[in-house]
Tab-separated table of C-alpha atoms in Angstrom:
chain	number	residue	atom	x	y	z
A	111	UNK	CA	21.046	-38.444	-44.589
A	112	UNK	CA	20.501	-36.262	-47.633
A	113	UNK	CA	22.442	-33.131	-48.465
A	114	UNK	CA	19.836	-30.586	-47.243
A	115	UNK	CA	19.537	-32.192	-43.827
A	116	UNK	CA	23.310	-32.341	-43.485
A	117	UNK	CA	23.654	-28.618	-44.349
A	118	UNK	CA	20.953	-27.711	-41.833
A	119	UNK	CA	22.671	-29.779	-39.153
A	120	UNK	CA	26.030	-28.151	-39.902
A	121	UNK	CA	24.511	-24.671	-39.685
A	122	UNK	CA	22.947	-25.395	-36.323
A	123	UNK	CA	26.141	-26.840	-34.948
A	124	UNK	CA	28.101	-23.782	-36.140
A	125	UNK	CA	25.710	-21.397	-34.334
A	126	UNK	CA	25.556	-23.482	-31.222
A	127	UNK	CA	29.278	-24.180	-30.844
A	128	UNK	CA	30.793	-20.854	-31.612
A	129	UNK	CA	33.771	-20.876	-29.301
A	130	UNK	CA	36.457	-18.453	-28.163
A	131	UNK	CA	40.087	-19.518	-27.843
A	132	UNK	CA	41.978	-18.457	-24.768
A	133	UNK	CA	45.602	-18.861	-23.810
A	134	UNK	CA	46.102	-21.708	-21.373
A	135	UNK	CA	47.541	-21.048	-17.897
A	136	UNK	CA	51.242	-20.315	-17.970
A	137	UNK	CA	52.543	-23.402	-16.240
A	138	UNK	CA	55.510	-25.531	-17.255
A	139	UNK	CA	53.410	-28.102	-19.027
A	140	UNK	CA	51.283	-25.789	-21.116
A	141	UNK	CA	53.646	-22.848	-21.476
A	142	UNK	CA	53.195	-21.057	-24.796
A	143	UNK	CA	50.488	-23.371	-25.978
A	144	UNK	CA	47.022	-22.357	-27.081
A	145	UNK	CA	44.474	-23.653	-24.642
A	146	UNK	CA	41.323	-25.565	-25.374
A	147	UNK	CA	37.950	-23.904	-25.939
A	148	UNK	CA	37.040	-22.503	-22.565
A	149	UNK	CA	33.462	-21.253	-22.709
A	150	UNK	CA	30.519	-20.952	-25.022
A	151	UNK	CA	29.743	-17.608	-26.592
A	152	UNK	CA	26.149	-16.359	-26.841
A	153	UNK	CA	24.176	-17.609	-29.775
A	154	UNK	CA	24.471	-15.373	-32.865
A	155	UNK	CA	21.162	-14.203	-34.214
A	156	UNK	CA	20.361	-14.252	-37.912
A	157	UNK	CA	21.132	-11.035	-39.744
A	158	UNK	CA	17.555	-10.611	-40.829
A	159	UNK	CA	16.295	-10.808	-37.223
A	160	UNK	CA	18.853	-8.285	-35.946
A	161	UNK	CA	17.881	-5.768	-38.609
A	162	UNK	CA	14.231	-6.157	-37.796
A	163	UNK	CA	14.822	-4.894	-34.299
A	164	UNK	CA	16.535	-1.678	-35.220
A	165	UNK	CA	13.331	0.227	-36.123
A	166	UNK	CA	11.911	-0.682	-32.718
A	167	UNK	CA	14.930	0.783	-30.949
A	168	UNK	CA	14.719	4.006	-32.923
A	169	UNK	CA	10.995	4.267	-32.284
A	170	UNK	CA	11.401	3.824	-28.553
A	171	UNK	CA	14.134	6.451	-28.430
A	172	UNK	CA	11.929	8.884	-30.300
A	173	UNK	CA	9.050	8.148	-27.968
A	174	UNK	CA	11.269	8.896	-25.003
A	175	UNK	CA	12.361	12.197	-26.439
A	176	UNK	CA	8.762	13.042	-27.370
A	177	UNK	CA	7.662	12.260	-23.831
A	178	UNK	CA	10.312	14.461	-22.272
A	179	UNK	CA	9.636	17.324	-24.698
A	180	UNK	CA	5.918	17.296	-24.022
A	181	UNK	CA	6.570	18.027	-20.322
A	182	UNK	CA	8.998	20.856	-20.773
A	183	UNK	CA	6.488	23.532	-21.653
A	184	UNK	CA	4.166	25.462	-19.327
A	185	UNK	CA	5.883	24.010	-16.258
A	186	UNK	CA	5.741	26.155	-13.112
A	187	UNK	CA	8.946	24.603	-11.773
A	188	UNK	CA	11.346	26.540	-13.990
A	189	UNK	CA	15.077	26.863	-13.469
A	190	UNK	CA	17.202	29.177	-15.617
A	191	UNK	CA	19.634	26.812	-17.293
A	192	UNK	CA	21.953	28.794	-19.589
A	193	UNK	CA	19.220	31.317	-20.166
A	194	UNK	CA	16.718	28.697	-21.358
A	195	UNK	CA	13.595	27.866	-19.450
A	196	UNK	CA	13.647	24.103	-19.205
A	197	UNK	CA	11.935	21.874	-16.692
A	198	UNK	CA	10.978	18.186	-16.653
A	199	UNK	CA	7.727	16.787	-15.369
A	200	UNK	CA	5.464	19.289	-13.696
A	201	UNK	CA	5.266	18.343	-10.082
A	202	UNK	CA	5.949	19.553	-6.607
A	203	UNK	CA	9.643	19.642	-6.041
A	204	UNK	CA	11.939	17.833	-3.774
A	205	UNK	CA	9.716	18.540	-0.889
A	206	UNK	CA	6.831	17.162	-2.948
A	207	UNK	CA	8.544	14.521	-5.129
A	208	UNK	CA	6.436	13.169	-7.944
A	209	UNK	CA	5.291	9.980	-6.391
A	210	UNK	CA	1.661	10.360	-5.327
A	211	UNK	CA	2.430	7.948	-2.565
A	212	UNK	CA	5.622	6.241	-3.775
A	213	UNK	CA	8.886	8.049	-4.573
A	214	UNK	CA	9.926	7.839	-8.174
A	215	UNK	CA	13.313	9.540	-7.753
A	216	UNK	CA	16.025	6.969	-6.964
A	217	UNK	CA	17.574	7.141	-3.545
A	218	UNK	CA	20.912	8.836	-3.494
A	219	UNK	CA	23.261	9.847	-0.753
A	220	UNK	CA	22.890	13.504	0.224
A	221	UNK	CA	24.324	15.691	2.864
A	222	UNK	CA	22.165	16.880	5.711
A	223	UNK	CA	21.680	20.266	4.082
A	224	UNK	CA	20.646	18.618	0.821
A	225	UNK	CA	17.897	16.535	2.336
A	226	UNK	CA	15.210	18.131	0.257
A	227	UNK	CA	17.226	18.472	-2.957
A	228	UNK	CA	17.040	16.072	-5.868
A	229	UNK	CA	19.815	15.616	-8.461
A	230	UNK	CA	18.792	17.288	-11.687
A	231	UNK	CA	19.217	14.771	-14.516
A	232	UNK	CA	18.827	15.832	-18.092
A	233	UNK	CA	17.235	14.030	-20.982
A	234	UNK	CA	20.742	13.490	-22.440
A	235	UNK	CA	21.507	11.262	-19.451
A	236	UNK	CA	18.452	9.143	-20.225
A	237	UNK	CA	19.531	8.767	-23.854
A	238	UNK	CA	23.097	7.947	-22.762
A	239	UNK	CA	21.653	5.292	-20.469
A	240	UNK	CA	19.727	3.821	-23.376
A	241	UNK	CA	22.873	3.681	-25.494
A	242	UNK	CA	24.720	1.868	-22.748
A	243	UNK	CA	21.905	-0.658	-22.440
A	244	UNK	CA	21.849	-1.281	-26.182
A	245	UNK	CA	25.660	-1.518	-26.319
A	246	UNK	CA	25.928	-3.922	-23.412
A	247	UNK	CA	23.007	-6.080	-24.433
A	248	UNK	CA	22.953	-6.147	-28.241
A	249	UNK	CA	20.387	-8.966	-28.294
A	250	UNK	CA	17.861	-7.148	-26.106
A	251	UNK	CA	14.314	-7.487	-27.339
A	252	UNK	CA	12.001	-4.590	-28.021
A	253	UNK	CA	9.830	-5.582	-25.071
A	254	UNK	CA	12.753	-5.593	-22.689
A	255	UNK	CA	13.910	-2.255	-23.957
A	256	UNK	CA	10.426	-0.857	-23.494
A	257	UNK	CA	10.642	-1.818	-19.847
A	258	UNK	CA	13.985	-0.009	-19.575
A	259	UNK	CA	12.455	3.078	-21.179
A	260	UNK	CA	9.572	2.862	-18.718
A	261	UNK	CA	12.030	2.825	-15.829
A	262	UNK	CA	13.854	5.859	-17.213
A	263	UNK	CA	10.601	7.738	-17.744
A	264	UNK	CA	9.481	6.938	-14.207
A	265	UNK	CA	12.782	8.323	-12.910
A	266	UNK	CA	12.376	11.618	-14.766
A	267	UNK	CA	13.503	14.243	-12.253
A	268	UNK	CA	11.417	17.084	-10.950
A	269	UNK	CA	12.386	20.636	-10.302
A	270	UNK	CA	12.563	22.209	-6.862
A	271	UNK	CA	9.455	23.983	-5.625
A	272	UNK	CA	11.779	26.316	-3.728
A	273	UNK	CA	13.052	27.772	-7.013
A	274	UNK	CA	9.793	29.400	-8.081
A	275	UNK	CA	7.958	32.445	-6.812
A	276	UNK	CA	9.660	34.209	-3.934
A	277	UNK	CA	12.489	31.705	-3.911
A	278	UNK	CA	13.895	32.854	-7.238
A	279	UNK	CA	14.775	36.212	-5.694
A	280	UNK	CA	16.228	34.633	-2.592
A	281	UNK	CA	18.523	32.364	-4.604
A	282	UNK	CA	19.765	35.224	-6.738
A	283	UNK	CA	20.364	37.612	-3.830
A	284	UNK	CA	22.737	35.326	-1.959
A	285	UNK	CA	26.254	36.187	-3.103
A	286	UNK	CA	28.222	35.677	0.050
A	287	UNK	CA	29.003	32.018	0.780
A	288	UNK	CA	27.871	32.331	4.365
A	289	UNK	CA	24.534	33.704	3.246
A	290	UNK	CA	24.210	30.918	0.703
A	291	UNK	CA	24.688	28.348	3.444
A	292	UNK	CA	22.011	29.988	5.525
A	293	UNK	CA	19.677	30.295	2.505
A	294	UNK	CA	20.090	26.579	1.831
A	295	UNK	CA	18.491	25.880	5.221
A	296	UNK	CA	15.337	27.872	4.440
A	297	UNK	CA	13.421	25.015	2.798
A	298	UNK	CA	14.158	22.593	5.589
A	299	UNK	CA	12.887	24.998	8.251
A	300	UNK	CA	9.782	25.695	6.214
A	301	UNK	CA	9.030	21.982	6.073
A	302	UNK	CA	9.632	21.412	9.778
A	303	UNK	CA	7.055	24.094	10.590
A	304	UNK	CA	4.526	21.307	10.102
A	305	UNK	CA	4.418	17.898	11.703
A	306	UNK	CA	5.985	15.019	9.760
A	307	UNK	CA	2.676	13.317	9.070
A	308	UNK	CA	1.085	16.605	8.048
A	309	UNK	CA	3.903	17.377	5.606
A	310	UNK	CA	3.664	13.868	4.212
A	311	UNK	CA	-0.059	14.201	3.706
A	312	UNK	CA	0.320	17.605	1.993
A	313	UNK	CA	3.024	16.161	-0.273
A	314	UNK	CA	0.791	13.303	-1.383
A	315	UNK	CA	-2.274	15.511	-1.893
A	316	UNK	CA	-0.432	18.199	-3.852
A	317	UNK	CA	1.341	15.684	-6.088
A	318	UNK	CA	-2.020	14.121	-6.886
A	319	UNK	CA	-3.187	17.572	-7.937
A	320	UNK	CA	-0.073	18.011	-10.092
A	321	UNK	CA	-0.657	14.618	-11.711
A	322	UNK	CA	-4.213	15.630	-12.507
A	323	UNK	CA	-3.006	18.892	-14.074
A	324	UNK	CA	-0.456	17.060	-16.241
A	325	UNK	CA	-3.089	14.665	-17.575
A	326	UNK	CA	-4.688	17.371	-19.757
A	327	UNK	CA	-3.571	18.803	-23.064
A	328	UNK	CA	-2.500	21.572	-22.904
A	329	UNK	CA	-1.066	21.001	-19.438
A	330	UNK	CA	-2.739	22.925	-16.627
A	331	UNK	CA	-0.397	24.963	-14.446
A	332	UNK	CA	-0.657	23.779	-10.839
A	333	UNK	CA	1.528	26.511	-9.341
A	334	UNK	CA	0.269	29.166	-9.451
A	335	UNK	CA	-3.153	27.606	-10.052
A	336	UNK	CA	-6.244	29.484	-11.085
A	337	UNK	CA	-9.328	29.404	-8.905
A	338	UNK	CA	-11.325	27.849	-11.739
A	339	UNK	CA	-8.969	24.889	-12.094
A	340	UNK	CA	-8.882	24.311	-8.345
A	341	UNK	CA	-12.690	24.340	-8.252
A	342	UNK	CA	-12.801	21.825	-11.123
A	343	UNK	CA	-10.308	19.608	-9.299
A	344	UNK	CA	-12.477	19.602	-6.160
A	345	UNK	CA	-15.468	18.532	-8.254
A	346	UNK	CA	-13.276	15.787	-9.749
A	347	UNK	CA	-12.333	14.537	-6.254
A	348	UNK	CA	-15.963	14.627	-5.119
A	349	UNK	CA	-17.109	12.495	-8.080
A	350	UNK	CA	-14.217	10.048	-8.069
A	351	UNK	CA	-13.577	9.414	-4.373
A	352	UNK	CA	-16.805	10.645	-2.718
A	353	UNK	CA	-14.742	11.505	0.361
A	354	UNK	CA	-14.783	14.797	2.275
A	355	UNK	CA	-11.350	13.932	3.707
A	356	UNK	CA	-9.794	13.978	0.232
A	357	UNK	CA	-11.280	17.417	-0.421
A	358	UNK	CA	-10.009	18.860	2.834
A	359	UNK	CA	-6.498	17.446	2.243
A	360	UNK	CA	-6.359	18.758	-1.305
A	361	UNK	CA	-7.465	22.263	-0.304
A	362	UNK	CA	-4.982	22.484	2.559
A	363	UNK	CA	-2.112	21.144	0.425
A	364	UNK	CA	-2.772	23.579	-2.428
A	365	UNK	CA	-3.005	26.497	-0.018
A	366	UNK	CA	0.222	25.519	1.710
A	367	UNK	CA	2.125	25.123	-1.576
A	368	UNK	CA	1.001	28.561	-2.762
A	369	UNK	CA	1.882	30.178	0.564
A	370	UNK	CA	5.384	28.641	0.416
A	371	UNK	CA	5.951	29.968	-3.086
A	372	UNK	CA	4.483	33.372	-2.276
A	373	UNK	CA	1.591	33.158	-4.674
A	374	UNK	CA	-2.004	34.188	-4.096
A	375	UNK	CA	-3.935	31.324	-2.528
A	376	UNK	CA	-6.697	30.278	-4.957
A	377	UNK	CA	-8.565	28.513	-2.139
A	378	UNK	CA	-9.381	31.892	-0.588
A	379	UNK	CA	-11.660	32.848	-3.466
A	380	UNK	CA	-15.391	32.775	-3.049
A	381	UNK	CA	-15.776	30.346	-5.943
A	382	UNK	CA	-13.478	27.728	-4.448
A	383	UNK	CA	-15.016	28.113	-0.987
A	384	UNK	CA	-18.540	27.571	-2.310
A	385	UNK	CA	-17.510	24.592	-4.461
A	386	UNK	CA	-15.623	23.106	-1.512
A	387	UNK	CA	-18.591	23.550	0.840
A	388	UNK	CA	-20.982	22.006	-1.674
A	389	UNK	CA	-18.680	19.053	-2.349
A	390	UNK	CA	-18.209	18.380	1.374
A	391	UNK	CA	-21.963	18.449	2.011
A	392	UNK	CA	-22.514	16.079	-0.891
A	393	UNK	CA	-19.840	13.594	0.116
A	394	UNK	CA	-20.141	13.731	3.930
A	395	UNK	CA	-21.027	10.513	5.701
A	396	UNK	CA	-22.053	9.822	9.317
A	397	UNK	CA	-19.066	9.154	11.564
A	398	UNK	CA	-19.155	5.845	13.416
A	399	UNK	CA	-16.811	5.982	16.394
A	400	UNK	CA	-15.393	2.962	18.113
A	401	UNK	CA	-16.818	1.871	21.432
A	402	UNK	CA	-14.805	2.756	24.539
A	403	UNK	CA	-13.236	0.116	26.781
A	404	UNK	CA	-14.888	-0.119	30.203
A	405	UNK	CA	-13.444	-1.191	33.573
A	406	UNK	CA	-15.548	-4.372	33.351
A	407	UNK	CA	-13.749	-5.271	30.131
A	408	UNK	CA	-10.362	-4.821	31.797
A	409	UNK	CA	-11.394	-6.978	34.728
A	410	UNK	CA	-12.416	-9.719	32.312
A	411	UNK	CA	-9.026	-9.431	30.582
A	412	UNK	CA	-7.210	-9.865	33.915
A	413	UNK	CA	-9.256	-12.884	34.884
A	414	UNK	CA	-8.572	-14.464	31.485
A	415	UNK	CA	-4.928	-13.617	30.821
A	416	UNK	CA	-3.487	-12.655	34.205
A	417	UNK	CA	-3.485	-16.092	35.835
A	418	UNK	CA	-0.043	-17.238	34.686
A	419	UNK	CA	3.303	-15.546	34.057
A	420	UNK	CA	3.075	-15.415	30.264
A	421	UNK	CA	5.100	-12.576	28.735
A	422	UNK	CA	2.924	-12.493	25.613
A	423	UNK	CA	-0.316	-12.005	27.599
A	424	UNK	CA	1.293	-9.621	30.091
A	425	UNK	CA	2.403	-7.386	27.230
A	426	UNK	CA	-1.193	-7.156	26.028
A	427	UNK	CA	-2.483	-6.438	29.543
A	428	UNK	CA	0.178	-3.805	30.161
A	429	UNK	CA	-0.623	-2.000	26.917
A	430	UNK	CA	-4.340	-1.995	27.680
A	431	UNK	CA	-4.038	-0.806	31.283
A	432	UNK	CA	-1.460	1.927	30.622
A	433	UNK	CA	-3.419	3.198	27.633
A	434	UNK	CA	-6.649	3.194	29.669
A	435	UNK	CA	-5.296	4.751	32.894
A	436	UNK	CA	-3.005	7.262	31.211
A	437	UNK	CA	-5.318	8.358	28.356
A	438	UNK	CA	-2.423	7.453	26.055
A	439	UNK	CA	-2.470	7.616	22.266
A	440	UNK	CA	-0.952	4.696	20.405
A	441	UNK	CA	2.085	6.766	19.372
A	442	UNK	CA	2.672	7.546	23.042
A	443	UNK	CA	2.299	3.930	24.118
A	444	UNK	CA	4.792	2.459	21.693
A	445	UNK	CA	7.399	5.179	22.269
A	446	UNK	CA	7.722	4.502	26.013
A	447	UNK	CA	11.271	3.461	26.922
A	448	UNK	CA	12.566	1.951	30.119
A	449	UNK	CA	14.289	5.167	31.123
A	450	UNK	CA	10.968	7.066	30.787
A	451	UNK	CA	9.449	5.012	33.621
A	452	UNK	CA	9.865	6.102	37.215
A	453	UNK	CA	8.348	3.685	39.776
A	454	UNK	CA	7.361	5.119	43.152
A	455	UNK	CA	5.593	3.792	46.223
A	456	UNK	CA	2.177	5.177	45.390
A	457	UNK	CA	2.334	5.689	41.630
A	458	UNK	CA	4.336	5.471	38.437
A	459	UNK	CA	5.431	8.472	36.403
A	460	UNK	CA	5.779	8.055	32.641
A	461	UNK	CA	7.617	10.743	30.733
A	462	UNK	CA	5.947	11.391	27.373
A	463	UNK	CA	8.890	12.668	25.300
A	464	UNK	CA	6.960	13.260	22.092
A	465	UNK	CA	3.248	13.910	21.810
A	466	UNK	CA	0.811	15.075	19.204
A	467	UNK	CA	-0.015	18.252	21.132
A	468	UNK	CA	3.549	18.818	22.372
A	469	UNK	CA	5.029	20.207	19.160
A	470	UNK	CA	7.967	21.860	20.932
A	471	UNK	CA	8.922	18.614	22.752
A	472	UNK	CA	8.855	20.135	26.217
A	473	UNK	CA	7.901	16.742	27.653
A	474	UNK	CA	4.879	15.796	29.759
A	475	UNK	CA	4.582	13.442	32.692
A	476	UNK	CA	1.629	11.152	33.193
A	477	UNK	CA	1.035	9.898	36.736
A	478	UNK	CA	-0.816	6.598	37.256
A	479	UNK	CA	-1.718	5.733	40.855
A	480	UNK	CA	-1.514	2.352	42.576
A	481	UNK	CA	-4.929	0.885	43.339
A	482	UNK	CA	-3.619	-2.154	45.280
A	483	UNK	CA	-6.014	-4.597	43.610
A	484	UNK	CA	-5.924	-7.192	40.862
A	485	UNK	CA	-6.498	-4.551	38.189
A	486	UNK	CA	-3.786	-2.205	39.390
A	487	UNK	CA	-1.939	-0.814	36.334
A	488	UNK	CA	1.300	-0.300	38.302
A	489	UNK	CA	1.239	-3.867	39.588
A	490	UNK	CA	0.805	-5.232	36.053
A	491	UNK	CA	3.588	-2.986	34.765
A	492	UNK	CA	5.993	-4.179	37.496
A	493	UNK	CA	5.147	-7.808	36.744
A	494	UNK	CA	5.842	-7.262	33.061
A	495	UNK	CA	9.176	-5.516	33.787
A	496	UNK	CA	10.248	-8.266	36.142
A	497	UNK	CA	9.389	-11.032	33.696
A	498	UNK	CA	11.201	-9.298	30.788
A	499	UNK	CA	14.401	-8.700	32.822
A	500	UNK	CA	14.252	-4.987	32.060
A	501	UNK	CA	17.126	-2.580	32.623
A	502	UNK	CA	15.436	0.607	33.823
A	503	UNK	CA	18.334	2.768	32.676
A	504	UNK	CA	18.408	1.558	29.094
A	505	UNK	CA	16.854	3.273	26.077
A	506	UNK	CA	15.095	0.162	24.807
A	507	UNK	CA	11.384	0.367	24.015
A	508	UNK	CA	9.007	-1.093	26.549
A	509	UNK	CA	6.730	-2.791	24.022
A	510	UNK	CA	8.670	-4.792	21.456
A	511	UNK	CA	8.055	-7.910	19.474
A	512	UNK	CA	8.320	-11.257	21.260
A	513	UNK	CA	9.599	-14.614	20.100
A	514	UNK	CA	8.784	-18.076	21.417
A	515	UNK	CA	11.617	-20.219	22.754
A	516	UNK	CA	10.838	-23.928	22.333
A	517	UNK	CA	13.586	-25.065	24.705
A	518	UNK	CA	12.206	-23.173	27.708
A	519	UNK	CA	8.637	-23.156	26.427
A	520	UNK	CA	8.290	-19.421	27.084
A	521	UNK	CA	8.272	-16.056	25.379
A	522	UNK	CA	11.026	-13.430	25.437
A	523	UNK	CA	11.401	-9.929	24.091
A	524	UNK	CA	13.481	-9.529	20.986
A	525	UNK	CA	16.830	-7.817	21.267
A	526	UNK	CA	16.337	-5.463	18.320
A	527	UNK	CA	15.275	-2.113	19.667
A	528	UNK	CA	12.190	-1.496	17.540
A	529	UNK	CA	8.729	-0.761	18.907
A	530	UNK	CA	5.776	-2.930	18.036
A	531	UNK	CA	3.902	-1.840	14.920
A	532	UNK	CA	0.390	-0.417	14.968
A	533	UNK	CA	-0.958	-3.320	12.912
A	534	UNK	CA	0.431	-5.911	15.315
A	535	UNK	CA	-0.672	-4.014	18.423
A	536	UNK	CA	-4.186	-3.641	17.077
A	537	UNK	CA	-4.267	-7.345	16.179
A	538	UNK	CA	-3.263	-8.616	19.617
A	539	UNK	CA	-5.587	-6.202	21.462
A	540	UNK	CA	-8.613	-7.048	19.357
A	541	UNK	CA	-7.883	-10.784	19.645
A	542	UNK	CA	-7.805	-10.422	23.420
A	543	UNK	CA	-11.125	-8.557	23.389
A	544	UNK	CA	-12.662	-11.206	21.184
A	545	UNK	CA	-11.625	-13.962	23.624
A	546	UNK	CA	-13.593	-12.296	26.406
A	547	UNK	CA	-16.737	-12.287	24.293
A	548	UNK	CA	-16.649	-8.833	22.681
A	549	UNK	CA	-17.241	-8.024	19.018
A	550	UNK	CA	-13.840	-6.809	17.906
A	551	UNK	CA	-15.182	-4.834	14.946
A	552	UNK	CA	-16.626	-2.292	17.390
A	553	UNK	CA	-13.314	-1.561	19.081
A	554	UNK	CA	-9.896	-0.239	18.184
A	555	UNK	CA	-6.606	0.819	19.793
A	556	UNK	CA	-8.018	4.295	20.425
A	557	UNK	CA	-10.806	2.684	22.492
A	558	UNK	CA	-8.338	2.599	25.399
A	559	UNK	CA	-7.957	6.376	25.463
A	560	UNK	CA	-11.664	6.898	24.914
A	561	UNK	CA	-12.571	4.403	27.636
A	562	UNK	CA	-10.338	6.055	30.232
A	563	UNK	CA	-11.733	9.504	29.392
A	564	UNK	CA	-15.327	8.233	29.570
A	565	UNK	CA	-14.797	6.562	32.962
A	566	UNK	CA	-13.123	9.695	34.374
A	567	UNK	CA	-15.922	11.940	33.157
A	568	UNK	CA	-18.573	9.625	34.647
A	569	UNK	CA	-16.741	9.712	37.987
A	570	UNK	CA	-16.910	13.519	38.038
A	571	UNK	CA	-13.177	14.271	37.773
A	572	UNK	CA	-12.283	17.982	37.787
A	573	UNK	CA	-12.339	19.333	34.270
A	574	UNK	CA	-8.926	20.994	34.626
A	575	UNK	CA	-7.203	17.800	35.793
A	576	UNK	CA	-9.154	15.788	33.277
A	577	UNK	CA	-7.916	17.934	30.393
A	578	UNK	CA	-4.320	18.051	31.652
A	579	UNK	CA	-4.140	14.263	32.208
A	580	UNK	CA	-5.321	13.648	28.634
A	581	UNK	CA	-3.054	16.345	27.149
A	582	UNK	CA	-5.860	18.035	25.219
A	583	UNK	CA	-5.477	21.591	24.004
A	584	UNK	CA	-9.172	22.316	23.381
A	585	UNK	CA	-12.466	21.468	25.061
A	586	UNK	CA	-13.886	20.324	21.779
A	587	UNK	CA	-11.210	17.653	21.359
A	588	UNK	CA	-11.659	16.604	24.984
A	589	UNK	CA	-15.410	16.281	24.758
A	590	UNK	CA	-15.131	14.162	21.618
A	591	UNK	CA	-13.619	11.307	23.614
A	592	UNK	CA	-16.364	11.133	26.261
A	593	UNK	CA	-19.381	8.949	25.624
A	594	UNK	CA	-22.270	9.621	27.999
A	595	UNK	CA	-24.431	6.754	29.182
A	596	UNK	CA	-28.229	6.836	29.202
A	597	UNK	CA	-28.582	7.815	32.855
A	598	UNK	CA	-26.443	10.911	32.326
A	599	UNK	CA	-28.417	11.890	29.250
A	600	UNK	CA	-31.684	11.612	31.181
A	601	UNK	CA	-30.458	14.040	33.854
A	602	UNK	CA	-31.266	16.945	31.571
A	603	UNK	CA	-34.944	16.028	31.329
A	604	UNK	CA	-35.263	15.075	35.001
A	605	UNK	CA	-33.995	18.485	36.113
A	606	UNK	CA	-36.444	20.496	34.032
A	607	UNK	CA	-39.041	20.543	36.800
A	608	UNK	CA	-41.827	18.870	34.864
């Protein structure tokens, strides 16, 4: 081996076997002695390579600061911090966190009163975090550090929407501690004035609008927004998504955000109304409703799945018959608990604790009569309760997931008290309809409610009872569930006297 090869080999061995001495355990045998090499230290990088990374670190830090600085101007979410107007990314507050579907603010533990408040981190915290990363991992590559910077940028906090407009005066007026505690509850009560799904939809739609405003240079102010910018945003939605639903959601969300902040609603202007109407007419598509379930379909389901005591099939039958006979929505079906069921000699009463039209949670009772035949909904419900060993005084959900037991070759309900999901319920119902020869693409979970309403209307049920049984608040909503057959449509022509 020549001299150059031997030097190269020595250099590699030195880098590879850089070891740290530790004191051996203090026992009688090794007391006071220096122990053997205990573990291998990380490989030292050449000096030239370490120096080459330093410009990348500096550049990334500068890019981070540049990014944060570019979003601190013209932001509508301004908080007076030591007399300086400073705000991070323009977006819709704690109530509308900047996620456009997915929250970017890390989850932290808050009190109940701070549910809609987000910790306000400064850019100095981000830089401090970078320093800790570089100090702890000195051999981090530029690519890995770029990923860390991306995470920090994605976690850039947003300001509170309830600190702009009318809320600035409210926050400054509260000097007494008791008034401050009451004032802290104002945002939460404003949010609960809408349903949870409605507030969630408004949050998503308004944050999408804020994201669109921040994509331009100079940044467009989303709150308060000018009528011209709102009109341009509606045209943008019409061209990109070609959906009238997106336009409706955006208009309602922008109006609600401005009303919360006390600003003039730009959607009330003639320009925005005309642009919105034109965009909706251009993007509207014909609505294709799902076919309703008929009594003949339910009879076919009973003849196919009601022959044996199978908990899996009985759960499907029970969901279908209760949804059909009670005009139940899916949210009402899955939220039925054992204690909400009251079995009687001639009927069953189901207490609907929470409903779409019962915003004040007064509770509504749905009565389903016994028909004393093979397709009796009460008989199928009792069979399902008996097979599942139900405790009628418990708060467990009626329709839960099932698991198959190989030892007994049977199904049983799971012990975790969670209702079945919409996806799974839709899957098992459509699979059952497909097995009786129906095209499952024409049906959905809402076909149960529509089928019951259609059958009741065809039987000539009193309109008052019909509307009360289905828990509809308007005749327009009620009539939308009824599908007339051909013979009923021909009655109009036959009664014209020609």
